[in-house]
PDB file of C-alpha atoms in Angstrom:
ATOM      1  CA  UNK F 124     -16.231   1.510   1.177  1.00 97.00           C
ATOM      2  CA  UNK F 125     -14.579   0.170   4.520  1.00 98.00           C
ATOM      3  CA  UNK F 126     -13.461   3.282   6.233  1.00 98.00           C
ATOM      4  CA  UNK F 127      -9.991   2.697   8.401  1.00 98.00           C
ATOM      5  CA  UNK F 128      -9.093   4.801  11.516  1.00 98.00           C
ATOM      6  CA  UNK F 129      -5.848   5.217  12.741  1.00 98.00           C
ATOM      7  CA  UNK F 130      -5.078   6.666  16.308  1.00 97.00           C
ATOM      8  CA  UNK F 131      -3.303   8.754  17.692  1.00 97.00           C
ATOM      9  CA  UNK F 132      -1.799  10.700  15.003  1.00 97.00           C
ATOM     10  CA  UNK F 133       1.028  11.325  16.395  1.00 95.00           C
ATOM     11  CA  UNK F 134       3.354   8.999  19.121  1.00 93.00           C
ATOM     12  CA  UNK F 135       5.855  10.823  20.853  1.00 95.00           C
ATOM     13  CA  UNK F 136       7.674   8.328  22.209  1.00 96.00           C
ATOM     14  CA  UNK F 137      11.206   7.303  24.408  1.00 96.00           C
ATOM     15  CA  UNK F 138      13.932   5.241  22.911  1.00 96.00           C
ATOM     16  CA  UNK F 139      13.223   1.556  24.686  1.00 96.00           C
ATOM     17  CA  UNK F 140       9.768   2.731  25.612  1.00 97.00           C
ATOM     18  CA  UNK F 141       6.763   1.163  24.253  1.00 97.00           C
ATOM     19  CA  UNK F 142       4.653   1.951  21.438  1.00 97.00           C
ATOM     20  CA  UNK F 143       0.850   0.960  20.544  1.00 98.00           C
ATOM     21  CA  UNK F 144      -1.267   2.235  17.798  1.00 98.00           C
ATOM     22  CA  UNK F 145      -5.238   1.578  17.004  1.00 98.00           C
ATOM     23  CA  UNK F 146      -6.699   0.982  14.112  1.00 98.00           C
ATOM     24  CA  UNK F 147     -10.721   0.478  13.603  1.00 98.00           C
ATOM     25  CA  UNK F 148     -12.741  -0.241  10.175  1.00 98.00           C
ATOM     26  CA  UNK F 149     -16.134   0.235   9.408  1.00 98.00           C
ATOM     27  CA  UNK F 150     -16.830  -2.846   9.393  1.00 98.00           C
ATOM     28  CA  UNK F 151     -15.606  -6.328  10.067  1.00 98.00           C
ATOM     29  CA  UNK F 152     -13.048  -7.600   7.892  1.00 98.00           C
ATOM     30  CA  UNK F 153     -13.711 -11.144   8.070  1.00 98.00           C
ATOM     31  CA  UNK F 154     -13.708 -12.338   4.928  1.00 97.00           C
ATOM     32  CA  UNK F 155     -15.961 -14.763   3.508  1.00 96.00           C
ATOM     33  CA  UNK F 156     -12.739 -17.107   3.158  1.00 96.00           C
ATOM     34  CA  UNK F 157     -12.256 -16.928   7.148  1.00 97.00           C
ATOM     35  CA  UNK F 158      -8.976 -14.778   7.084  1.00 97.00           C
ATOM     36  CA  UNK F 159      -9.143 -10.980   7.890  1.00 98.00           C
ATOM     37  CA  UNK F 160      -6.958  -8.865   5.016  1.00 98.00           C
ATOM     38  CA  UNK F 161      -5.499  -6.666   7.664  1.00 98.00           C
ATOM     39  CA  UNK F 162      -2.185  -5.583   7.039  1.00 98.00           C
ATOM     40  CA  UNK F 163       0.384  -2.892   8.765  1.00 98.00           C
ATOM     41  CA  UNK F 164       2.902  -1.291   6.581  1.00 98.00           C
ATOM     42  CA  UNK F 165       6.003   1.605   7.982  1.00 98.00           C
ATOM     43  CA  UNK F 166       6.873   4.247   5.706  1.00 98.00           C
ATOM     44  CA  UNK F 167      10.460   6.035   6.788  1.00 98.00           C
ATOM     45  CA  UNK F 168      11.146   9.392   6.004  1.00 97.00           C
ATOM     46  CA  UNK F 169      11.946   9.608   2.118  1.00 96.00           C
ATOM     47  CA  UNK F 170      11.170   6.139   1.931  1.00 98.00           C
ATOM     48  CA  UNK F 171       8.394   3.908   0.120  1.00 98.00           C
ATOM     49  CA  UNK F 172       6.133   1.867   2.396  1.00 98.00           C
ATOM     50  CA  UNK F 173       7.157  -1.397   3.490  1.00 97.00           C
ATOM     51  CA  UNK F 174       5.099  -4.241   4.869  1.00 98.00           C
ATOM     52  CA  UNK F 175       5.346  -4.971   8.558  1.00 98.00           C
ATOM     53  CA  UNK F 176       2.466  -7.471   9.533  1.00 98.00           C
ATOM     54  CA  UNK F 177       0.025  -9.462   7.639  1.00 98.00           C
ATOM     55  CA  UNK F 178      -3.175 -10.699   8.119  1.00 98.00           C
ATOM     56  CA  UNK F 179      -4.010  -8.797  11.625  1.00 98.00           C
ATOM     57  CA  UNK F 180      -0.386 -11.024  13.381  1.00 98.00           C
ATOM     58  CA  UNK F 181       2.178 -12.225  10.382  1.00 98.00           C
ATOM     59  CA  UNK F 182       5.551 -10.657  10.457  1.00 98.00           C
ATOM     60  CA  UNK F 183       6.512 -10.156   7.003  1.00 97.00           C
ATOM     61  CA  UNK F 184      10.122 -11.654   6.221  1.00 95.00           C
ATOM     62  CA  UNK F 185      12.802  -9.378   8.030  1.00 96.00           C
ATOM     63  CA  UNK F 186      10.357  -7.961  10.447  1.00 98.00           C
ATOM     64  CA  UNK F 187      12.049  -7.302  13.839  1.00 97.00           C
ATOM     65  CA  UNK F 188      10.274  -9.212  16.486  1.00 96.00           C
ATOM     66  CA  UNK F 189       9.767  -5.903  18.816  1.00 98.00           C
ATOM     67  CA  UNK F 190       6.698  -5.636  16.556  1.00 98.00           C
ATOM     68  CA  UNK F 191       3.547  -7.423  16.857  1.00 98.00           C
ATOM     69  CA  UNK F 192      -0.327  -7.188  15.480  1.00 98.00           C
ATOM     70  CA  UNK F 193      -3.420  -8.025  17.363  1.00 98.00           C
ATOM     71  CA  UNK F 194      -6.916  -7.587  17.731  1.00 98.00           C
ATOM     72  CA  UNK F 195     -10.405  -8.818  15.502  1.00 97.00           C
ATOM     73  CA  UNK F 196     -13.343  -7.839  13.614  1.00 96.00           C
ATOM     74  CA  UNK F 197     -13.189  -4.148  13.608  1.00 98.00           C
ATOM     75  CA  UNK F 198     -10.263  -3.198  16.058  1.00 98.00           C
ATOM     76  CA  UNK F 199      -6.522  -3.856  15.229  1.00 98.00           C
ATOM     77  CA  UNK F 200      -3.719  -2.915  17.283  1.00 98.00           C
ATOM     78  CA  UNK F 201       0.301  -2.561  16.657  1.00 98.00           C
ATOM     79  CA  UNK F 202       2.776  -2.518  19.134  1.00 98.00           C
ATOM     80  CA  UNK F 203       6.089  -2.050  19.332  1.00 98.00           C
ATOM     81  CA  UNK F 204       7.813  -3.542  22.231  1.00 97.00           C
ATOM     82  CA  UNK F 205      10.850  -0.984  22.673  1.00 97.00           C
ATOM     83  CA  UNK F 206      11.088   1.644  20.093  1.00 97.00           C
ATOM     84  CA  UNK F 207      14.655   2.141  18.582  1.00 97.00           C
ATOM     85  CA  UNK F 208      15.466   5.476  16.296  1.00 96.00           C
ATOM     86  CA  UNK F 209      15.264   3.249  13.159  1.00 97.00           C
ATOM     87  CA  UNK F 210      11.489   3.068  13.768  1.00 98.00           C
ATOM     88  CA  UNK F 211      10.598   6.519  13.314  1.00 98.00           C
ATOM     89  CA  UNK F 212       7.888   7.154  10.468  1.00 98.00           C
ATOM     90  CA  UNK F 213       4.550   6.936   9.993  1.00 98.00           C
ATOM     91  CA  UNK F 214       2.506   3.411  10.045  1.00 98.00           C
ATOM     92  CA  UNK F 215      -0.415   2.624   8.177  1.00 98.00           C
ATOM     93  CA  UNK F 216      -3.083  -0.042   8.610  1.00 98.00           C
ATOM     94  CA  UNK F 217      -4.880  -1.019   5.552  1.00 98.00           C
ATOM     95  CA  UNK F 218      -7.516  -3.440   4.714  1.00 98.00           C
ATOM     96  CA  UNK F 219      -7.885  -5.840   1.436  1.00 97.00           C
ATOM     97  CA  UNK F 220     -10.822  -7.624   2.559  1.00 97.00           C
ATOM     98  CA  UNK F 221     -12.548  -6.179  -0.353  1.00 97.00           C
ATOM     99  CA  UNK F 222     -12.272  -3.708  -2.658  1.00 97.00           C
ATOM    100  CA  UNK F 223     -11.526  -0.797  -2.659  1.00 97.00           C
ATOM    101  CA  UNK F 224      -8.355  -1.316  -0.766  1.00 98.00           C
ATOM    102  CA  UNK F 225      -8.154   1.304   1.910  1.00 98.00           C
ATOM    103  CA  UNK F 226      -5.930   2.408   3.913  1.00 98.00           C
ATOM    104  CA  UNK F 227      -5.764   3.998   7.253  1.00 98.00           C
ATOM    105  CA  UNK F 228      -4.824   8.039   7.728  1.00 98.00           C
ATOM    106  CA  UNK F 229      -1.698   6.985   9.344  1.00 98.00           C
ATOM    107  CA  UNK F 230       0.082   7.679  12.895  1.00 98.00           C
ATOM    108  CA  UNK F 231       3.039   9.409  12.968  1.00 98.00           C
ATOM    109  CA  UNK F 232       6.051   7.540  15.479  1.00 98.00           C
ATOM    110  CA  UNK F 233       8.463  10.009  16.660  1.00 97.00           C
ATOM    111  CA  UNK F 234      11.606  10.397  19.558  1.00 95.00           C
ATOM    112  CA  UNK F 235      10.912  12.413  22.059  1.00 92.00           C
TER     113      UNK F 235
ATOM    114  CA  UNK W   3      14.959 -10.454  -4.244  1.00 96.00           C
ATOM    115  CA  UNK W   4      12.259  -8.882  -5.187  1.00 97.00           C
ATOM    116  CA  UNK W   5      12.353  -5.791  -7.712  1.00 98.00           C
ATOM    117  CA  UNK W   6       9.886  -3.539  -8.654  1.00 98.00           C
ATOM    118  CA  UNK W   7      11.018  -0.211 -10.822  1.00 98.00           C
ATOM    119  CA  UNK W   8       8.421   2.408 -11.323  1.00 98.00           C
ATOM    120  CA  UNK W   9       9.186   4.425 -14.401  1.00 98.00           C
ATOM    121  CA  UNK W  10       7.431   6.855 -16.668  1.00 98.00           C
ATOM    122  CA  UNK W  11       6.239   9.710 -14.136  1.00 98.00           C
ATOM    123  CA  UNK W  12       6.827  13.692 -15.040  1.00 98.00           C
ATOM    124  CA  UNK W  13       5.112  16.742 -15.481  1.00 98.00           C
ATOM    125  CA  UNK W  14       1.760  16.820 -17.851  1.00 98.00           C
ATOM    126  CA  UNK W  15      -0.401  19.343 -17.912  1.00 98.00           C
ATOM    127  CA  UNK W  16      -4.143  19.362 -16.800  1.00 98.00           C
ATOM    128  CA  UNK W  17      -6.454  16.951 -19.459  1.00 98.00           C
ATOM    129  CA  UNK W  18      -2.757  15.263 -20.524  1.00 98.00           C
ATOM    130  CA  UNK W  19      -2.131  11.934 -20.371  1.00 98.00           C
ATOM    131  CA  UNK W  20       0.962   9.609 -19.505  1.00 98.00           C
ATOM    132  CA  UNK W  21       2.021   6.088 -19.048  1.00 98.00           C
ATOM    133  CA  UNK W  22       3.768   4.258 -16.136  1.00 98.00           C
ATOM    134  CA  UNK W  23       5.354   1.395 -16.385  1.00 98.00           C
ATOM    135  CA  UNK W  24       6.622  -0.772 -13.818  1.00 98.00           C
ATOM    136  CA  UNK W  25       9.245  -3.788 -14.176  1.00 98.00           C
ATOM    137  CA  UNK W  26       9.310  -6.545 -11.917  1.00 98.00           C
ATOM    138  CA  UNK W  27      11.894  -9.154 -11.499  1.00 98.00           C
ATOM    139  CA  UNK W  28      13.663 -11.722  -8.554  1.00 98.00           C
ATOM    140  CA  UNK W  29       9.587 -13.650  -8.337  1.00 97.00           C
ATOM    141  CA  UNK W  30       7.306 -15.691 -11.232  1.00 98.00           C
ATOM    142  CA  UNK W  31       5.294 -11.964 -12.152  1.00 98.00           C
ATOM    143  CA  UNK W  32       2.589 -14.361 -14.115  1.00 98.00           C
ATOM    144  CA  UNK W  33       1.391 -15.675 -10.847  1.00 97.00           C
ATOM    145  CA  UNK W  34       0.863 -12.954  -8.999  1.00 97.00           C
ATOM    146  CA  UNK W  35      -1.801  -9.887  -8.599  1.00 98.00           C
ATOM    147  CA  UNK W  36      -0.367  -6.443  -8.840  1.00 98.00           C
ATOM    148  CA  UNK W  37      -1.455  -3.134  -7.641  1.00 98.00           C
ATOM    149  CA  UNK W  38      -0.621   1.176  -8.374  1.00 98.00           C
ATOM    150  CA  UNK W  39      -1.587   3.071  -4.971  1.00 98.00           C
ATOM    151  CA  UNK W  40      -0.119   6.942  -5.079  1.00 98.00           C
ATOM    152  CA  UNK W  41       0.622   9.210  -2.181  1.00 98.00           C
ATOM    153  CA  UNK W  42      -0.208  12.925  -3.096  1.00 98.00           C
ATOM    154  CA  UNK W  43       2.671  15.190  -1.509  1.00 97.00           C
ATOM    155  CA  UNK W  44       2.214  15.475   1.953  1.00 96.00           C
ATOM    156  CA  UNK W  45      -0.440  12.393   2.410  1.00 98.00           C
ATOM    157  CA  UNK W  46      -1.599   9.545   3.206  1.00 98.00           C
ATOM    158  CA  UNK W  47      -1.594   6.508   1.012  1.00 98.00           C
ATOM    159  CA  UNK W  48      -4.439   5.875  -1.917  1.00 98.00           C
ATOM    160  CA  UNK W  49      -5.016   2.674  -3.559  1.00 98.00           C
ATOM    161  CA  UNK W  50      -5.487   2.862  -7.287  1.00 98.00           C
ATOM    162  CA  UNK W  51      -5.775  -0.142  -9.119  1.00 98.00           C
ATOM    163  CA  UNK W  52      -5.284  -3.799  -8.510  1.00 98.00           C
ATOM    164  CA  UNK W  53      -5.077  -6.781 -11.926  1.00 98.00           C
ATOM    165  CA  UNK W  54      -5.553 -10.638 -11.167  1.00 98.00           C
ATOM    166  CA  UNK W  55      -2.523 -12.772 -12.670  1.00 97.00           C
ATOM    167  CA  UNK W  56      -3.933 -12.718 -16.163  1.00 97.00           C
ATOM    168  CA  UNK W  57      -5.523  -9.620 -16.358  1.00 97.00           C
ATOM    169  CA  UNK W  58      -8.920 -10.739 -16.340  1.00 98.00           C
ATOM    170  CA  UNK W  59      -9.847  -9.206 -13.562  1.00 98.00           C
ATOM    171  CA  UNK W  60      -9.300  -5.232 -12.704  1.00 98.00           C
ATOM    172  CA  UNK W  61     -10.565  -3.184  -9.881  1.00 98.00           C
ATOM    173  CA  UNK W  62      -9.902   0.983  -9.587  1.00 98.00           C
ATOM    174  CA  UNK W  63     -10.713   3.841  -7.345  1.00 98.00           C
ATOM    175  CA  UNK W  64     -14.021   5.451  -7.912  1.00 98.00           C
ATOM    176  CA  UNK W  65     -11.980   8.911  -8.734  1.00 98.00           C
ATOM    177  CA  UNK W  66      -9.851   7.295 -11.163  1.00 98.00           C
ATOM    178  CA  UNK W  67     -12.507   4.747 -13.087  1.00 98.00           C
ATOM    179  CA  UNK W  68     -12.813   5.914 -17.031  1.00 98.00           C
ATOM    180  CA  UNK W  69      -9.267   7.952 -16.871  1.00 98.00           C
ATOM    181  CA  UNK W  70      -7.198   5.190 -15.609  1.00 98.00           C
ATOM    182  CA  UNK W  71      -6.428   1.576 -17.086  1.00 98.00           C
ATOM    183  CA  UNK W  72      -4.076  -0.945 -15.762  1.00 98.00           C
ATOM    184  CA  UNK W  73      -2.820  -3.551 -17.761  1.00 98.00           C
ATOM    185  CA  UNK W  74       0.211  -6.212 -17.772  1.00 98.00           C
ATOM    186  CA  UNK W  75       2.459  -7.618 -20.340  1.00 98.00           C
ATOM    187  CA  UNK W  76       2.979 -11.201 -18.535  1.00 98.00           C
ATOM    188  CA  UNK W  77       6.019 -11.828 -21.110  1.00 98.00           C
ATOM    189  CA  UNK W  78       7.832  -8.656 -20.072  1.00 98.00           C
ATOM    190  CA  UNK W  79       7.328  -9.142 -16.744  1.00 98.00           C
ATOM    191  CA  UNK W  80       5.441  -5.467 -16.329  1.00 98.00           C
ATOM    192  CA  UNK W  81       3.119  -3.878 -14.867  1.00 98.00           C
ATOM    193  CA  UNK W  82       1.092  -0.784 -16.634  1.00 98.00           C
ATOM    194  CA  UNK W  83      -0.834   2.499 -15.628  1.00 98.00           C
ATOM    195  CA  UNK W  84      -2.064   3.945 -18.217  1.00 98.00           C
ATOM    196  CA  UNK W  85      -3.655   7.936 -17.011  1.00 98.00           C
ATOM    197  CA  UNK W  86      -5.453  10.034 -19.407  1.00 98.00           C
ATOM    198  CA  UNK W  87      -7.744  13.366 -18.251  1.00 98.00           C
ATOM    199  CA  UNK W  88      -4.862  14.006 -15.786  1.00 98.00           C
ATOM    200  CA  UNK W  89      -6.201  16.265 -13.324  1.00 98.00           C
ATOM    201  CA  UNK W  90      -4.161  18.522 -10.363  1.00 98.00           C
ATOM    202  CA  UNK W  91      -5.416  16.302  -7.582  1.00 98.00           C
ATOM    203  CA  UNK W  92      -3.755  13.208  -9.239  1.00 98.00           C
ATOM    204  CA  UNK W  93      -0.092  14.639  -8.651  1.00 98.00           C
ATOM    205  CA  UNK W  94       1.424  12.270  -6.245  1.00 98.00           C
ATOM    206  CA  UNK W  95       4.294   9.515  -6.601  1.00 98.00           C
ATOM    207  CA  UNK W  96       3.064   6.126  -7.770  1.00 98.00           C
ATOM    208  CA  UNK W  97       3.935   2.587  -6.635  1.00 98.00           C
ATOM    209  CA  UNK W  98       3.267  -0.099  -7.821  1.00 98.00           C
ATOM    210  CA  UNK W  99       2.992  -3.433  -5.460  1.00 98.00           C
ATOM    211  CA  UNK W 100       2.787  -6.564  -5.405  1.00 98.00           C
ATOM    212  CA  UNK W 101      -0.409  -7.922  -4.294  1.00 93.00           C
ATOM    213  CA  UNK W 102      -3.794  -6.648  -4.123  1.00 88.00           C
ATOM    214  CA  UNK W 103      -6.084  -9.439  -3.085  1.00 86.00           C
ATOM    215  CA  UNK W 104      -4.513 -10.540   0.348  1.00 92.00           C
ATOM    216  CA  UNK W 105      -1.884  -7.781   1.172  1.00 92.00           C
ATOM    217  CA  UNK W 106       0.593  -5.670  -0.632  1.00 96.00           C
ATOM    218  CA  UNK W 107       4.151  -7.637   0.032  1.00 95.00           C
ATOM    219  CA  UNK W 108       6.143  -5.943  -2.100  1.00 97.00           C
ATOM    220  CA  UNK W 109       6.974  -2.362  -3.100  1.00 98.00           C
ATOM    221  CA  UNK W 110       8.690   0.053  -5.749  1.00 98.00           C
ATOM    222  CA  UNK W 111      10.815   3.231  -4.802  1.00 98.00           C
ATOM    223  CA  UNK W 112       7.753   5.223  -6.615  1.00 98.00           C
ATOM    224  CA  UNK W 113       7.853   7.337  -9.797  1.00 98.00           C
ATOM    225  CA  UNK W 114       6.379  11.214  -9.128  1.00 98.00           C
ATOM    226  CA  UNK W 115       3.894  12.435 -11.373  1.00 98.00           C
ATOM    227  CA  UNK W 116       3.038  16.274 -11.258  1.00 98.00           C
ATOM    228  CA  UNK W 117      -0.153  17.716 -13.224  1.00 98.00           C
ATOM    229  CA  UNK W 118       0.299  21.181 -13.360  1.00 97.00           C
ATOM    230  CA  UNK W 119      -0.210  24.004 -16.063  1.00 96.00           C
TER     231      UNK W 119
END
């Protein structure tokens, strides 16, 4: 099974200030069809998840552009250019280059 | 737009069983794959179980495999979880998603499930 790490756990951050989270698999998740399955997803408090990014860069429809995915192979970053109070809640990254689908032990984004 | 309505979650007790159902509507359901992932009180997310289109084709969580189907009903436009030899650890709210072979685009508000005695 790919194993997904997510750091920090927790980002205190400012409103307007910056915020980057890492996330690292096991192993690569190229997959054999040239795409990497490497999503982000932001769960609010008392809310379900809710897709972000797609395929390690994609803003999903409705996806502020303060948020962007990077990185390749094995190490994925998020950022979010200036955090604003509705972005509080933990963020996942998951993988679905093969299964089983795994997620990330998600980082918690918080005001200071 | 996109709906997906979780339903079927309650309280069973330990070695019980119990059925989720999930109804989809605003996309074609036929053509695409759907998933269950669950979130225990407290945690992170866990995916479950993914089905291709037409059901040919299911995957599951080693901890779930031989207690847990998943099935579809193309015509209804649903989505099933069937969960038998309930255990404590398997309390958590389910969602079901669309998705499961790329990414997971789509999500329900979740239906708990609690396995206690």
């Amino acid at each position: 099974d790919i194993v997904m790490t997510q750091t920090p756990l927790s980002s205190p951050v400012t409103l307007g200030q910056p915020a980057s989270i890492s996330c690292r698999s096991s192993q690569s998740l190229v997959h054999s069809d040239g795409n990497t399955y490497l999503s982000w997803l932001q769960q609010r408090p008392g809310q379900p998840p809710r897709l972000l990014i797609y395929k390690i860069s994609n803003r999903f429809s409705g996806v502020p552009d303060r948020f962007s995915g990077s990185g390749a192979g094995t190490d994925f970053t998020l950022k979010i250019s200036r955090v604003e109070g509705e972005d509080v809640g933990v963020y996942y990254c998951m993988q679905a280059t093969q299964f089983p689908l795994t997620f990330g032990g998600g980082t918690k984004v918080e005001i200071k | 737009e996109v709906q997906l309505v979780e339903a079927g979650g309650g309280l069973v007790q330990p070695g019980g069983s119990l059925r989720l159902s999930c109804t989809a509507s605003g996309f074609t359901f036929s053509t695409y794959w759907m998933s269950w992932v669950r979130q225990a009180p407290g945690k992170g997310l866990e995916w479950v179980a993914t089905i291709k289109e037409d059901g040919s084709e299911k995957y599951y969580v080693d901890s779930v495999k031989g207690r847990f189907t998943i099935s579809r009903d193309n015509a209804k436009n649903s989505l099933y979880l069937q969960m038998n030899s309930l255990r404590v650890d398997d309390t958590a709210v389910f969602y079901c998603a669309r998705g499961g072979r790329q990414q997971l685009l789509y999500w329900g508000l979740g239906t708990l499930v609690t396995v206690s005695s």
